[in-house]
Amino acid sequence: MLPVEEIQPFHLQGIDDLFNQRIDQSVLRIQISNKSDVIDVVVDIILGSILIGIKWFENQKPHLFRETIKNDGIVNVLYEDVLIKEDTSKKARNIAAISIGRLYESI
């Protein structure tokens, strides 16, 4: 297994497919990375999954994946490891905020 410190953005391409099938716990490990480019890719994958869920299930309120993403700890990771972490890129923080907002809109 590749140590978290050695993960590069290109390593995440395969996870995108897994993530779109179901939220994957490996995203939590990757999210802990200190590399901003890795975190940027991870939050893009998370937002992509949320947006696909919205597209597939347009009329479903609340978002069908919300409980899964919450139970998998993804919402906490987005908040604690991205939104309120000072050394996270502005892009990653914005995407994390959008992701959480889209999950919880129209509650």
PDB file of C-alpha atoms in Angstrom:
ATOM      1  CA  MET A   1       0.000   0.000   0.000  1.00  0.00           C
ATOM      2  CA  LEU A   2       1.254   3.454  -0.910  1.00  0.00           C
ATOM      3  CA  PRO A   3       1.936   5.734   2.072  1.00  0.00           C
ATOM      4  CA  VAL A   4      -0.341   8.793   2.188  1.00  0.00           C
ATOM      5  CA  GLU A   5       2.650  11.139   1.845  1.00  0.00           C
ATOM      6  CA  GLU A   6       3.535   9.621  -1.542  1.00  0.00           C
ATOM      7  CA  ILE A   7       0.082   9.863  -3.141  1.00  0.00           C
ATOM      8  CA  GLN A   8      -0.012  12.022  -6.262  1.00  0.00           C
ATOM      9  CA  PRO A   9      -3.080  13.301  -8.160  1.00  0.00           C
ATOM     10  CA  PHE A  10      -2.725  10.661 -10.916  1.00  0.00           C
ATOM     11  CA  HIS A  11      -3.132   7.913  -8.291  1.00  0.00           C
ATOM     12  CA  LEU A  12      -6.688   9.108  -7.701  1.00  0.00           C
ATOM     13  CA  GLN A  13      -8.054   8.493 -11.206  1.00  0.00           C
ATOM     14  CA  GLY A  14      -9.143   4.936 -10.400  1.00  0.00           C
ATOM     15  CA  ILE A  15     -10.778   6.034  -7.173  1.00  0.00           C
ATOM     16  CA  ASP A  16     -13.041   8.359  -9.147  1.00  0.00           C
ATOM     17  CA  ASP A  17     -14.776   5.336 -10.706  1.00  0.00           C
ATOM     18  CA  LEU A  18     -15.109   3.591  -7.338  1.00  0.00           C
ATOM     19  CA  PHE A  19     -16.392   6.736  -5.711  1.00  0.00           C
ATOM     20  CA  ASN A  20     -19.073   7.155  -8.346  1.00  0.00           C
ATOM     21  CA  GLN A  21     -20.277   3.617  -7.627  1.00  0.00           C
ATOM     22  CA  ARG A  22     -20.320   4.134  -3.850  1.00  0.00           C
ATOM     23  CA  ILE A  23     -18.510   6.357  -1.381  1.00  0.00           C
ATOM     24  CA  ASP A  24     -15.181   4.666  -0.706  1.00  0.00           C
ATOM     25  CA  GLN A  25     -13.368   4.722   2.645  1.00  0.00           C
ATOM     26  CA  SER A  26     -10.001   5.134   0.922  1.00  0.00           C
ATOM     27  CA  VAL A  27     -11.007   8.725   0.192  1.00  0.00           C
ATOM     28  CA  LEU A  28     -10.832   9.399   3.925  1.00  0.00           C
ATOM     29  CA  ARG A  29      -7.231   8.181   4.041  1.00  0.00           C
ATOM     30  CA  ILE A  30      -6.284  10.231   1.024  1.00  0.00           C
ATOM     31  CA  GLN A  31      -8.002  13.329   2.351  1.00  0.00           C
ATOM     32  CA  ILE A  32      -5.561  13.384   5.258  1.00  0.00           C
ATOM     33  CA  SER A  33      -2.730  14.045   2.761  1.00  0.00           C
ATOM     34  CA  ASN A  34      -0.726  17.231   3.248  1.00  0.00           C
ATOM     35  CA  LYS A  35      -0.408  17.789  -0.501  1.00  0.00           C
ATOM     36  CA  SER A  36      -2.804  20.477  -1.659  1.00  0.00           C
ATOM     37  CA  ASP A  37      -2.990  19.123  -5.222  1.00  0.00           C
ATOM     38  CA  VAL A  38      -4.076  15.723  -3.872  1.00  0.00           C
ATOM     39  CA  ILE A  39      -6.716  17.317  -1.645  1.00  0.00           C
ATOM     40  CA  ASP A  40      -7.945  19.383  -4.620  1.00  0.00           C
ATOM     41  CA  VAL A  41      -8.487  16.208  -6.653  1.00  0.00           C
ATOM     42  CA  VAL A  42     -10.234  14.424  -3.773  1.00  0.00           C
ATOM     43  CA  VAL A  43     -12.726  17.240  -3.184  1.00  0.00           C
ATOM     44  CA  ASP A  44     -13.395  17.335  -6.943  1.00  0.00           C
ATOM     45  CA  ILE A  45     -14.199  13.605  -6.846  1.00  0.00           C
ATOM     46  CA  ILE A  46     -16.526  14.064  -3.875  1.00  0.00           C
ATOM     47  CA  LEU A  47     -18.369  16.978  -5.492  1.00  0.00           C
ATOM     48  CA  GLY A  48     -18.611  15.043  -8.767  1.00  0.00           C
ATOM     49  CA  SER A  49     -20.227  12.137  -6.972  1.00  0.00           C
ATOM     50  CA  ILE A  50     -22.715  14.432  -5.260  1.00  0.00           C
ATOM     51  CA  LEU A  51     -23.612  16.170  -8.526  1.00  0.00           C
ATOM     52  CA  ILE A  52     -24.070  12.841 -10.320  1.00  0.00           C
ATOM     53  CA  GLY A  53     -26.443  11.768  -7.542  1.00  0.00           C
ATOM     54  CA  ILE A  54     -28.410  14.982  -7.987  1.00  0.00           C
ATOM     55  CA  LYS A  55     -28.572  14.476 -11.751  1.00  0.00           C
ATOM     56  CA  TRP A  56     -29.662  10.827 -11.493  1.00  0.00           C
ATOM     57  CA  PHE A  57     -32.285  11.460  -8.841  1.00  0.00           C
ATOM     58  CA  GLU A  58     -33.480  14.973  -9.707  1.00  0.00           C
ATOM     59  CA  ASN A  59     -36.685  14.891  -7.722  1.00  0.00           C
ATOM     60  CA  GLN A  60     -35.270  13.253  -4.592  1.00  0.00           C
ATOM     61  CA  LYS A  61     -35.075  15.592  -1.632  1.00  0.00           C
ATOM     62  CA  PRO A  62     -33.083  15.204   0.518  1.00  0.00           C
ATOM     63  CA  HIS A  63     -30.115  14.012  -1.524  1.00  0.00           C
ATOM     64  CA  LEU A  64     -30.103  10.191  -1.626  1.00  0.00           C
ATOM     65  CA  PHE A  65     -26.377   9.930  -0.908  1.00  0.00           C
ATOM     66  CA  ARG A  66     -26.467  12.343   2.048  1.00  0.00           C
ATOM     67  CA  GLU A  67     -26.811   9.714   4.775  1.00  0.00           C
ATOM     68  CA  THR A  68     -24.205   7.456   3.154  1.00  0.00           C
ATOM     69  CA  ILE A  69     -21.727  10.297   2.798  1.00  0.00           C
ATOM     70  CA  LYS A  70     -22.433  11.439   6.354  1.00  0.00           C
ATOM     71  CA  ASN A  71     -22.163   7.896   7.791  1.00  0.00           C
ATOM     72  CA  ASP A  72     -18.919   7.278   5.890  1.00  0.00           C
ATOM     73  CA  GLY A  73     -17.445  10.353   7.575  1.00  0.00           C
ATOM     74  CA  ILE A  74     -17.028  12.306   4.347  1.00  0.00           C
ATOM     75  CA  VAL A  75     -18.967  15.354   5.614  1.00  0.00           C
ATOM     76  CA  ASN A  76     -16.759  15.527   8.720  1.00  0.00           C
ATOM     77  CA  VAL A  77     -13.623  15.223   6.598  1.00  0.00           C
ATOM     78  CA  LEU A  78     -14.825  17.989   4.274  1.00  0.00           C
ATOM     79  CA  TYR A  79     -15.528  20.248   7.226  1.00  0.00           C
ATOM     80  CA  GLU A  80     -12.643  19.462   9.584  1.00  0.00           C
ATOM     81  CA  ASP A  81      -9.846  18.629   7.135  1.00  0.00           C
ATOM     82  CA  VAL A  82     -10.708  21.089   4.377  1.00  0.00           C
ATOM     83  CA  LEU A  83     -13.045  23.937   5.350  1.00  0.00           C
ATOM     84  CA  ILE A  84     -11.556  24.919   8.698  1.00  0.00           C
ATOM     85  CA  LYS A  85      -7.953  23.906   8.027  1.00  0.00           C
ATOM     86  CA  GLU A  86      -5.873  27.020   7.397  1.00  0.00           C
ATOM     87  CA  ASP A  87      -3.320  25.492   5.024  1.00  0.00           C
ATOM     88  CA  THR A  88      -5.941  24.114   2.613  1.00  0.00           C
ATOM     89  CA  SER A  89      -6.251  25.810  -0.773  1.00  0.00           C
ATOM     90  CA  LYS A  90      -9.052  28.273  -1.378  1.00  0.00           C
ATOM     91  CA  LYS A  91     -10.217  26.084  -4.277  1.00  0.00           C
ATOM     92  CA  ALA A  92     -10.520  23.021  -2.018  1.00  0.00           C
ATOM     93  CA  ARG A  93     -12.367  25.002   0.657  1.00  0.00           C
ATOM     94  CA  ASN A  94     -14.805  26.384  -1.914  1.00  0.00           C
ATOM     95  CA  ILE A  95     -15.481  22.933  -3.370  1.00  0.00           C
ATOM     96  CA  ALA A  96     -15.942  21.438   0.102  1.00  0.00           C
ATOM     97  CA  ALA A  97     -18.439  24.185   0.965  1.00  0.00           C
ATOM     98  CA  ILE A  98     -20.323  23.631  -2.294  1.00  0.00           C
ATOM     99  CA  SER A  99     -20.370  19.867  -1.667  1.00  0.00           C
ATOM    100  CA  ILE A 100     -21.830  20.207   1.816  1.00  0.00           C
ATOM    101  CA  GLY A 101     -24.286  22.829   0.610  1.00  0.00           C
ATOM    102  CA  ARG A 102     -25.537  20.646  -2.241  1.00  0.00           C
ATOM    103  CA  LEU A 103     -25.975  17.690   0.102  1.00  0.00           C
ATOM    104  CA  TYR A 104     -28.031  19.658   2.590  1.00  0.00           C
ATOM    105  CA  GLU A 105     -30.019  21.965   0.314  1.00  0.00           C
ATOM    106  CA  SER A 106     -33.799  21.758   0.615  1.00  0.00           C
ATOM    107  CA  ILE A 107     -33.867  19.895   3.914  1.00  0.00           C
TER     108      ILE A 107
END
